[in-house]
Amino acid sequence: MTSEDALPREAFVWTWLPQATSPVVAGRIVRDGEIHNFVYGRTYLDRQDAVPLYLPELPLGRGEIRPLGQLMMASCLRDGAPDAWGRRVIINRLTGRKGQAADEIELDELTYMLESGSDRIGALDFQVSATKHAPRQTEQASLSELLQSAERVEQGVPLSPDLDRALNHGSSIGGARPKALIQAADKKLIAKFSASNDTYSVVKGEFVAMKLAELAGLNVAPVKLERASGKDVLLVERFDRVMTKAGWSRRAIVSALTLEGLNELSGYHAGYDTLAQIIRTRFTNPSATLKEFYRRMVFNVLVGNTDDHARNHAAFWDGQHLSLTPAYDICPQPRSGRERNQAIAINGAERRSQLAACLAGAPNFLVREDEAVAIMTSQIRCIRENWLRVCSDAGLTQTDRDFFWRRQFLNAYAFEGMENSLRDALAGL
């Protein structure tokens, strides 16, 4: 175990201001026991273009800012830290522990921040210096090399130095499944790999759901499938990076967990209705955004994406305004029984994965009942009409198609109580 004295007590927060292609130091995180306070730097506060890292959590001003409520760290800062997969990569590298022994290790939050890659989601980075930004980057690795690295981490096998640097580049991105970051000429991508314990084609299932969402008119991150070492890899285009003539700029992002003022332990209390209220009061173009968000909620129910937790929704933050990011991580989840619940509540305490719950919650999104039924009808028809073509594009076997169809995609449980309203769309299903 690491002694308390050996744990890092501070980390400097660097940020890319809007449209900037290089970072500036904004302040530092100061650990006080389990609490992590934040202090803006004087030079940052003196800048004419300084913006708060996020409001209401971190308003511009002097002195230490304590996390709101019961949080141990401002949630907008925690958004930049690695989640389950990135933490596992870091533990593998720092401890050399294998298999289940590695699962027993839990490092402190600042260590995860300072040991993860610098090309993290959003516009923040964490450094040991206030004067020199030393990005934790690496040379490019092939998909096959990255896949090999991911497999070794899953097996608890230490990585070679080259493979360690390659995979650590993507250790700061969220989620629990194996993934890495890669860069093409004019775009940056997240590569998602199959896991060793997958019992069905998770990667292809997500590809199918994302492509159907696009065909249904949702604003989603572009995706494509590749093969590496005989395995499927899903490539997701990043929407938090913009190539300019001067180089790459970064867009600040906050998760729905941050929007609702929650942390991982309290994330179960997040809800679509609460997020709808935040959209109505704080987002640009709220009316259109509410309808887009409602369509996403309905689509998640229709394709069996019950992993729609509060880190799988996010907003851009430009220092003053919030706007909805493209949808991402629309990944159908396996189911064994008839009933399923969404990860966050649909309407009040109601979280059953049913369109009837979505209909009851429609007023939260300023969506009329007839509009809601029209949205559901359109999405059901889109999924039915494009199912075979998108499955063919994904190279899904008949076994996998049978696994997904009417289990994840268009499961009968989703329609209970809505059969009459959706009679035409469900005819022959």
Coordinates of C-alpha atoms in Angstrom, one line a residue:
M1 CA 0.0 0.0 0.0
T2 CA 1.1 3.5 -0.7
S3 CA 1.7 5.7 2.4
E4 CA -0.3 8.9 2.8
D5 CA 3.0 10.9 2.7
A6 CA 3.8 9.4 -0.7
L7 CA 0.6 10.4 -2.3
P8 CA 0.6 13.5 -4.6
R9 CA -1.0 16.5 -2.8
E10 CA -1.5 18.8 -5.8
A11 CA -1.9 18.8 -9.6
F12 CA -1.8 21.8 -11.9
V13 CA -4.8 22.1 -14.2
W14 CA -4.0 23.2 -17.8
T15 CA -6.7 24.1 -20.2
W16 CA -7.2 24.9 -23.9
L17 CA -9.2 28.2 -24.1
P18 CA -11.8 28.3 -26.9
Q19 CA -10.2 28.1 -30.4
A20 CA -6.7 27.9 -28.8
T21 CA -4.2 25.3 -30.1
S22 CA -1.9 25.4 -27.0
P23 CA -2.8 25.2 -23.3
V24 CA -2.4 27.6 -20.4
V25 CA -2.2 26.8 -16.7
A26 CA -5.6 27.7 -15.1
G27 CA -4.9 26.7 -11.5
R28 CA -4.2 23.8 -9.2
I29 CA -6.0 21.0 -7.4
V30 CA -5.0 20.9 -3.7
R31 CA -5.7 17.7 -1.8
D32 CA -6.9 18.1 1.8
G33 CA -7.5 14.6 3.1
E34 CA -10.2 13.2 0.9
I35 CA -11.3 16.6 -0.3
H36 CA -9.7 18.2 -3.4
N37 CA -10.0 22.0 -3.5
F38 CA -9.3 24.1 -6.5
V39 CA -7.4 27.4 -6.8
Y40 CA -7.2 29.6 -9.9
G41 CA -3.8 30.9 -10.7
R42 CA -3.2 34.7 -10.6
T43 CA -1.8 34.8 -14.1
Y44 CA -5.0 33.0 -15.4
L45 CA -7.3 35.4 -13.5
D46 CA -5.4 38.3 -15.0
R47 CA -6.0 37.1 -18.6
Q48 CA -8.6 39.1 -20.6
D49 CA -9.8 35.8 -22.2
A50 CA -10.0 33.7 -19.0
V51 CA -13.2 31.7 -18.7
P52 CA -14.4 29.7 -15.7
L53 CA -13.7 26.0 -16.1
Y54 CA -17.4 25.4 -15.4
L55 CA -20.2 27.2 -13.6
P56 CA -21.5 27.0 -11.0
E57 CA -18.7 24.7 -9.7
L58 CA -15.6 26.9 -10.4
P59 CA -16.4 30.6 -10.7
L60 CA -13.5 32.9 -11.5
G61 CA -12.1 34.3 -8.2
R62 CA -9.2 34.1 -5.8
G63 CA -8.9 31.6 -3.0
E64 CA -9.6 27.9 -2.6
I65 CA -12.9 26.7 -4.0
R66 CA -14.3 23.7 -2.1
P67 CA -16.3 21.1 -4.1
L68 CA -20.0 21.6 -4.0
G69 CA -22.3 19.5 -1.8
Q70 CA -21.0 16.1 -0.9
L71 CA -18.5 16.0 -3.8
M72 CA -14.8 15.2 -3.1
M73 CA -13.6 17.0 -6.2
A74 CA -15.3 19.4 -8.6
S75 CA -17.1 17.1 -11.0
C76 CA -15.9 19.1 -14.0
L77 CA -12.3 18.2 -13.0
R78 CA -13.2 14.6 -12.4
D79 CA -14.7 14.4 -15.9
G80 CA -11.1 14.7 -17.2
A81 CA -9.9 11.7 -15.1
P82 CA -9.7 8.1 -16.4
D83 CA -12.5 5.7 -15.7
A84 CA -12.4 1.9 -15.2
W85 CA -10.4 0.9 -18.3
G86 CA -7.9 3.8 -18.1
R87 CA -7.3 3.0 -14.4
R88 CA -6.7 -0.6 -15.1
V89 CA -4.0 0.4 -17.7
I90 CA -2.3 2.6 -15.1
I91 CA -2.4 0.0 -12.4
N92 CA -0.9 -2.5 -14.8
R93 CA 2.0 -0.2 -15.6
L94 CA 2.7 1.1 -12.1
T95 CA 2.3 -2.1 -10.0
G96 CA 2.9 -5.0 -12.3
R97 CA 0.1 -6.8 -10.5
K98 CA -1.6 -9.5 -12.6
G99 CA -5.1 -10.7 -13.0
Q100 CA -7.4 -10.5 -10.0
A101 CA -4.5 -9.1 -7.9
A102 CA -4.6 -6.0 -10.0
D103 CA -8.3 -5.6 -9.5
E104 CA -7.7 -5.2 -5.7
I105 CA -5.5 -2.1 -6.3
E106 CA -7.1 1.3 -6.0
L107 CA -4.9 4.4 -6.5
D108 CA -5.7 7.9 -5.4
E109 CA -7.5 10.3 -7.8
L110 CA -4.5 12.6 -8.3
T111 CA -2.3 9.7 -9.3
Y112 CA -4.8 8.6 -11.9
M113 CA -4.9 12.1 -13.3
L114 CA -1.1 12.6 -13.4
E115 CA -0.4 9.2 -14.8
S116 CA -3.0 9.2 -17.6
G117 CA -2.5 10.4 -21.1
S118 CA -2.7 14.1 -22.0
D119 CA -5.0 13.7 -25.0
R120 CA -8.0 13.3 -22.7
I121 CA -11.6 14.0 -23.5
G122 CA -12.4 17.7 -23.2
A123 CA -10.0 20.6 -22.9
L124 CA -8.2 19.9 -19.6
D125 CA -4.9 18.2 -18.7
F126 CA -3.2 17.6 -15.4
Q127 CA 0.5 18.3 -14.8
V128 CA 3.1 18.4 -12.0
S129 CA 4.3 21.8 -13.2
A130 CA 2.7 25.2 -13.4
T131 CA 5.3 26.6 -15.8
K132 CA 5.9 23.8 -18.3
H133 CA 3.2 21.6 -20.0
A134 CA 4.8 18.3 -20.7
P135 CA 2.2 16.2 -22.6
R136 CA 2.1 12.5 -21.9
Q137 CA 1.9 11.5 -25.6
T138 CA 3.4 8.8 -27.7
E139 CA 4.3 7.9 -31.2
Q140 CA 1.5 6.4 -33.3
A141 CA 0.9 2.6 -32.9
S142 CA -1.0 0.4 -35.3
L143 CA -4.4 -1.0 -34.4
S144 CA -2.9 -4.5 -34.2
E145 CA -0.3 -3.2 -31.6
L146 CA -3.0 -1.4 -29.6
L147 CA -5.2 -4.5 -29.7
Q148 CA -2.3 -6.6 -28.5
S149 CA -1.7 -4.1 -25.7
A150 CA -5.3 -4.2 -24.6
E151 CA -5.4 -8.0 -24.5
R152 CA -2.3 -8.1 -22.3
V153 CA -3.8 -5.7 -19.9
E154 CA -6.9 -7.8 -19.7
Q155 CA -4.8 -10.8 -19.0
G156 CA -2.8 -9.0 -16.3
V157 CA 0.4 -9.3 -18.3
P158 CA 2.9 -6.4 -18.1
L159 CA 3.4 -4.5 -21.3
S160 CA 6.6 -3.8 -23.2
P161 CA 7.7 -0.2 -22.9
D162 CA 6.6 0.6 -26.5
L163 CA 3.2 -1.0 -26.1
D164 CA 2.8 0.6 -22.7
R165 CA 3.4 4.1 -24.1
A166 CA 1.0 3.4 -27.0
L167 CA -1.9 2.2 -24.8
N168 CA -1.3 4.8 -22.0
H169 CA -1.9 7.5 -24.6
G170 CA -5.6 6.6 -24.4
S171 CA -5.7 5.8 -20.7
S172 CA -7.5 9.1 -19.9
I173 CA -10.7 8.3 -21.9
G174 CA -13.8 7.1 -20.1
G175 CA -15.6 3.8 -20.0
A176 CA -15.0 0.2 -18.8
R177 CA -14.1 -1.5 -22.0
P178 CA -10.8 -1.8 -23.8
K179 CA -10.0 1.2 -26.0
A180 CA -7.2 3.5 -27.3
L181 CA -6.7 6.8 -29.1
I182 CA -5.5 7.0 -32.7
Q183 CA -5.0 9.9 -35.1
A184 CA -5.6 10.2 -38.8
A185 CA -4.5 13.1 -41.0
D186 CA -7.4 15.3 -40.3
K187 CA -9.3 13.7 -37.4
K188 CA -8.8 11.9 -34.1
L189 CA -10.5 8.7 -33.3
I190 CA -11.3 6.4 -30.3
A191 CA -10.7 2.7 -31.1
K192 CA -12.9 0.3 -29.2
F193 CA -11.9 -3.3 -29.0
S194 CA -13.6 -6.6 -28.2
A195 CA -13.0 -7.8 -24.7
S196 CA -11.8 -11.3 -23.9
N197 CA -14.9 -12.3 -22.1
D198 CA -17.4 -11.1 -24.7
T199 CA -20.0 -13.7 -25.5
Y200 CA -21.4 -11.8 -28.5
S201 CA -20.2 -9.1 -30.9
V202 CA -20.4 -6.0 -28.7
V203 CA -18.3 -3.9 -31.1
K204 CA -20.6 -4.7 -34.1
G205 CA -23.7 -4.2 -32.0
E206 CA -22.6 -0.7 -31.1
F207 CA -21.8 0.0 -34.8
V208 CA -25.3 -1.1 -35.8
A209 CA -27.0 1.0 -33.2
M210 CA -24.9 4.1 -34.0
K211 CA -25.6 3.8 -37.7
L212 CA -29.3 3.2 -37.2
A213 CA -29.3 6.3 -34.9
E214 CA -27.8 8.3 -37.7
L215 CA -30.4 7.1 -40.1
A216 CA -33.1 7.9 -37.6
G217 CA -32.0 11.6 -37.8
L218 CA -30.1 11.7 -34.5
N219 CA -26.9 13.8 -34.2
V220 CA -24.3 11.1 -33.5
A221 CA -20.5 10.7 -33.6
P222 CA -19.4 9.1 -37.0
V223 CA -18.3 5.5 -36.7
K224 CA -16.8 2.8 -38.9
L225 CA -15.6 -0.7 -38.5
E226 CA -12.1 -2.0 -39.1
R227 CA -10.3 -5.3 -38.7
A228 CA -7.0 -5.8 -36.8
S229 CA -5.4 -9.1 -36.0
G230 CA -8.6 -10.9 -37.1
K231 CA -10.8 -9.0 -34.7
D232 CA -13.3 -6.2 -35.1
V233 CA -12.4 -2.6 -34.0
L234 CA -15.0 0.2 -33.8
L235 CA -13.6 3.6 -34.7
V236 CA -15.5 6.6 -33.3
E237 CA -14.6 10.1 -34.5
R238 CA -13.9 12.5 -31.7
F239 CA -16.1 15.6 -31.6
D240 CA -14.0 17.4 -28.9
R241 CA -11.1 18.0 -31.3
V242 CA -11.1 20.5 -34.2
M243 CA -8.3 20.8 -36.8
T244 CA -7.5 24.4 -37.6
K245 CA -4.8 26.0 -39.7
A246 CA -2.8 26.6 -36.6
G247 CA -3.2 23.0 -35.2
W248 CA -5.6 21.1 -33.1
S249 CA -8.0 23.0 -30.8
R250 CA -10.0 21.3 -28.0
R251 CA -13.6 21.8 -27.0
A252 CA -14.4 21.7 -23.3
I253 CA -16.9 19.1 -22.3
V254 CA -18.9 18.3 -19.1
S255 CA -20.8 15.1 -18.4
A256 CA -24.4 14.9 -17.4
L257 CA -23.0 13.8 -14.1
T258 CA -21.5 17.2 -13.7
L259 CA -24.6 19.0 -15.0
E260 CA -26.6 17.3 -12.3
G261 CA -24.0 18.0 -9.6
L262 CA -23.5 14.3 -8.9
N263 CA -20.6 11.8 -8.6
E264 CA -20.2 8.1 -9.4
L265 CA -21.8 7.0 -6.1
S266 CA -24.8 9.3 -6.5
G267 CA -25.1 8.8 -10.3
Y268 CA -28.1 6.5 -9.9
H269 CA -30.2 9.5 -9.0
A270 CA -29.6 11.1 -12.4
G271 CA -32.6 11.5 -14.6
Y272 CA -33.7 12.5 -18.1
D273 CA -36.3 14.8 -16.6
T274 CA -33.7 16.6 -14.5
L275 CA -31.5 17.0 -17.6
A276 CA -34.4 18.3 -19.5
Q277 CA -34.9 21.0 -16.9
I278 CA -31.2 21.9 -17.2
I279 CA -31.5 22.1 -20.9
R280 CA -34.5 24.4 -20.7
T281 CA -32.7 26.9 -18.4
R282 CA -29.1 26.7 -19.4
F283 CA -28.5 25.5 -22.9
T284 CA -28.4 27.3 -26.2
N285 CA -31.3 26.7 -28.5
P286 CA -33.2 24.8 -25.8
S287 CA -36.4 24.0 -27.8
A288 CA -34.5 22.0 -30.5
T289 CA -32.1 20.5 -28.0
L290 CA -35.0 19.2 -25.9
K291 CA -36.5 17.4 -28.9
E292 CA -33.1 16.0 -29.9
F293 CA -32.5 14.7 -26.3
Y294 CA -36.0 13.2 -26.2
R295 CA -35.4 11.4 -29.5
R296 CA -32.2 10.0 -28.0
M297 CA -34.0 8.7 -24.9
V298 CA -36.6 7.0 -27.1
F299 CA -33.9 5.5 -29.3
N300 CA -32.0 4.1 -26.3
V301 CA -35.2 2.3 -25.2
L302 CA -35.8 0.9 -28.7
V303 CA -32.3 -0.5 -29.2
G304 CA -31.8 -1.9 -25.6
N305 CA -29.1 0.6 -24.6
T306 CA -29.7 0.4 -20.9
D307 CA -26.1 1.6 -20.2
D308 CA -27.2 5.2 -20.8
H309 CA -25.7 6.4 -17.5
A310 CA -24.8 10.1 -16.8
R311 CA -21.3 9.8 -18.2
N312 CA -22.7 8.7 -21.5
H313 CA -24.4 12.1 -22.0
A314 CA -22.4 15.3 -22.3
A315 CA -22.4 19.0 -23.2
F316 CA -19.9 21.4 -24.7
W317 CA -18.9 24.3 -22.4
D318 CA -17.4 27.5 -23.9
G319 CA -17.1 29.4 -20.7
Q320 CA -20.6 30.9 -20.8
H321 CA -22.9 28.5 -22.7
L322 CA -23.8 24.8 -22.8
S323 CA -24.7 22.9 -26.0
L324 CA -25.4 19.2 -26.5
T325 CA -22.6 17.0 -27.9
P326 CA -23.3 14.4 -30.5
A327 CA -24.6 11.1 -29.1
Y328 CA -22.0 8.4 -28.3
D329 CA -21.8 5.0 -26.6
I330 CA -25.2 3.8 -27.9
C331 CA -24.4 0.2 -27.1
P332 CA -27.2 -2.5 -26.9
Q333 CA -26.9 -4.4 -23.6
P334 CA -27.6 -8.2 -23.1
R335 CA -30.8 -9.2 -21.4
S336 CA -32.0 -12.4 -19.9
G337 CA -35.4 -11.6 -18.5
R338 CA -38.4 -9.8 -19.8
E339 CA -38.0 -6.5 -17.8
R340 CA -35.2 -4.0 -18.1
N341 CA -34.5 -0.6 -16.6
Q342 CA -32.6 2.4 -18.0
A343 CA -29.4 3.4 -16.1
I344 CA -31.0 6.9 -15.4
A345 CA -34.6 7.5 -14.7
I346 CA -36.9 8.5 -17.5
N347 CA -39.6 10.4 -15.6
G348 CA -39.4 10.9 -11.8
A349 CA -38.6 7.5 -10.3
E350 CA -39.7 5.6 -13.4
R351 CA -36.9 4.0 -15.2
R352 CA -38.5 1.0 -16.9
S353 CA -37.3 0.6 -20.5
Q354 CA -40.7 1.3 -22.0
L355 CA -42.0 3.7 -24.5
A356 CA -45.0 4.3 -22.2
A357 CA -42.6 5.8 -19.7
C358 CA -41.1 8.0 -22.5
L359 CA -44.6 9.2 -23.4
A360 CA -45.5 10.1 -19.8
G361 CA -42.2 12.1 -19.6
A362 CA -42.7 13.9 -22.9
P363 CA -44.0 17.1 -21.3
N364 CA -40.6 17.5 -19.6
F365 CA -39.2 18.0 -23.1
L366 CA -42.0 20.3 -24.4
V367 CA -43.0 17.4 -26.7
R368 CA -46.7 16.9 -27.3
E369 CA -48.3 13.5 -27.1
D370 CA -48.9 13.3 -30.9
E371 CA -45.2 14.4 -31.5
A372 CA -43.9 11.8 -29.1
V373 CA -45.9 9.0 -30.9
A374 CA -44.7 10.3 -34.2
I375 CA -41.1 10.1 -33.0
M376 CA -41.5 6.6 -31.8
T377 CA -43.3 5.5 -35.0
S378 CA -40.5 7.0 -37.2
Q379 CA -37.7 5.4 -35.2
I380 CA -39.4 2.0 -35.2
R381 CA -39.9 2.1 -39.0
C382 CA -36.3 3.3 -39.5
I383 CA -34.9 0.4 -37.5
R384 CA -37.1 -2.2 -39.3
E385 CA -36.4 -0.8 -42.8
N386 CA -32.7 -0.5 -42.4
W387 CA -31.9 -3.5 -40.1
L388 CA -30.8 -6.0 -42.8
R389 CA -28.7 -3.5 -44.7
V390 CA -26.9 -2.2 -41.6
C391 CA -26.3 -5.7 -40.3
S392 CA -24.8 -6.6 -43.7
D393 CA -22.6 -3.6 -43.5
A394 CA -21.4 -4.7 -40.1
G395 CA -20.8 -8.3 -41.3
L396 CA -23.1 -9.6 -38.5
T397 CA -23.5 -13.4 -38.6
Q398 CA -27.0 -14.8 -38.6
T399 CA -26.4 -16.0 -35.0
D400 CA -25.6 -12.5 -33.8
R401 CA -28.5 -11.0 -35.8
D402 CA -30.8 -13.5 -34.0
F403 CA -29.2 -12.5 -30.7
F404 CA -29.9 -8.8 -31.2
W405 CA -33.2 -8.8 -33.0
R406 CA -36.3 -8.5 -30.8
R407 CA -34.0 -9.0 -27.7
Q408 CA -32.0 -5.7 -27.7
F409 CA -33.5 -4.1 -30.8
L410 CA -37.3 -3.6 -30.7
N411 CA -37.8 -5.9 -27.6
A412 CA -41.5 -6.5 -27.0
Y413 CA -41.2 -5.2 -23.4
A414 CA -40.5 -1.7 -24.8
F415 CA -44.0 -1.6 -26.4
E416 CA -46.2 -2.8 -23.5
G417 CA -49.0 -0.3 -23.0
M418 CA -48.4 1.4 -26.4
E419 CA -49.7 -1.3 -28.7
N420 CA -52.7 0.7 -29.8
S421 CA -50.9 4.0 -30.3
L422 CA -48.2 2.3 -32.4
R423 CA -50.4 -0.2 -34.1
D424 CA -49.3 0.6 -37.7
A425 CA -45.6 0.7 -36.9
L426 CA -45.8 -2.6 -35.0
A427 CA -47.9 -4.4 -37.6
G428 CA -46.2 -7.7 -38.5
L429 CA -43.3 -7.1 -36.1

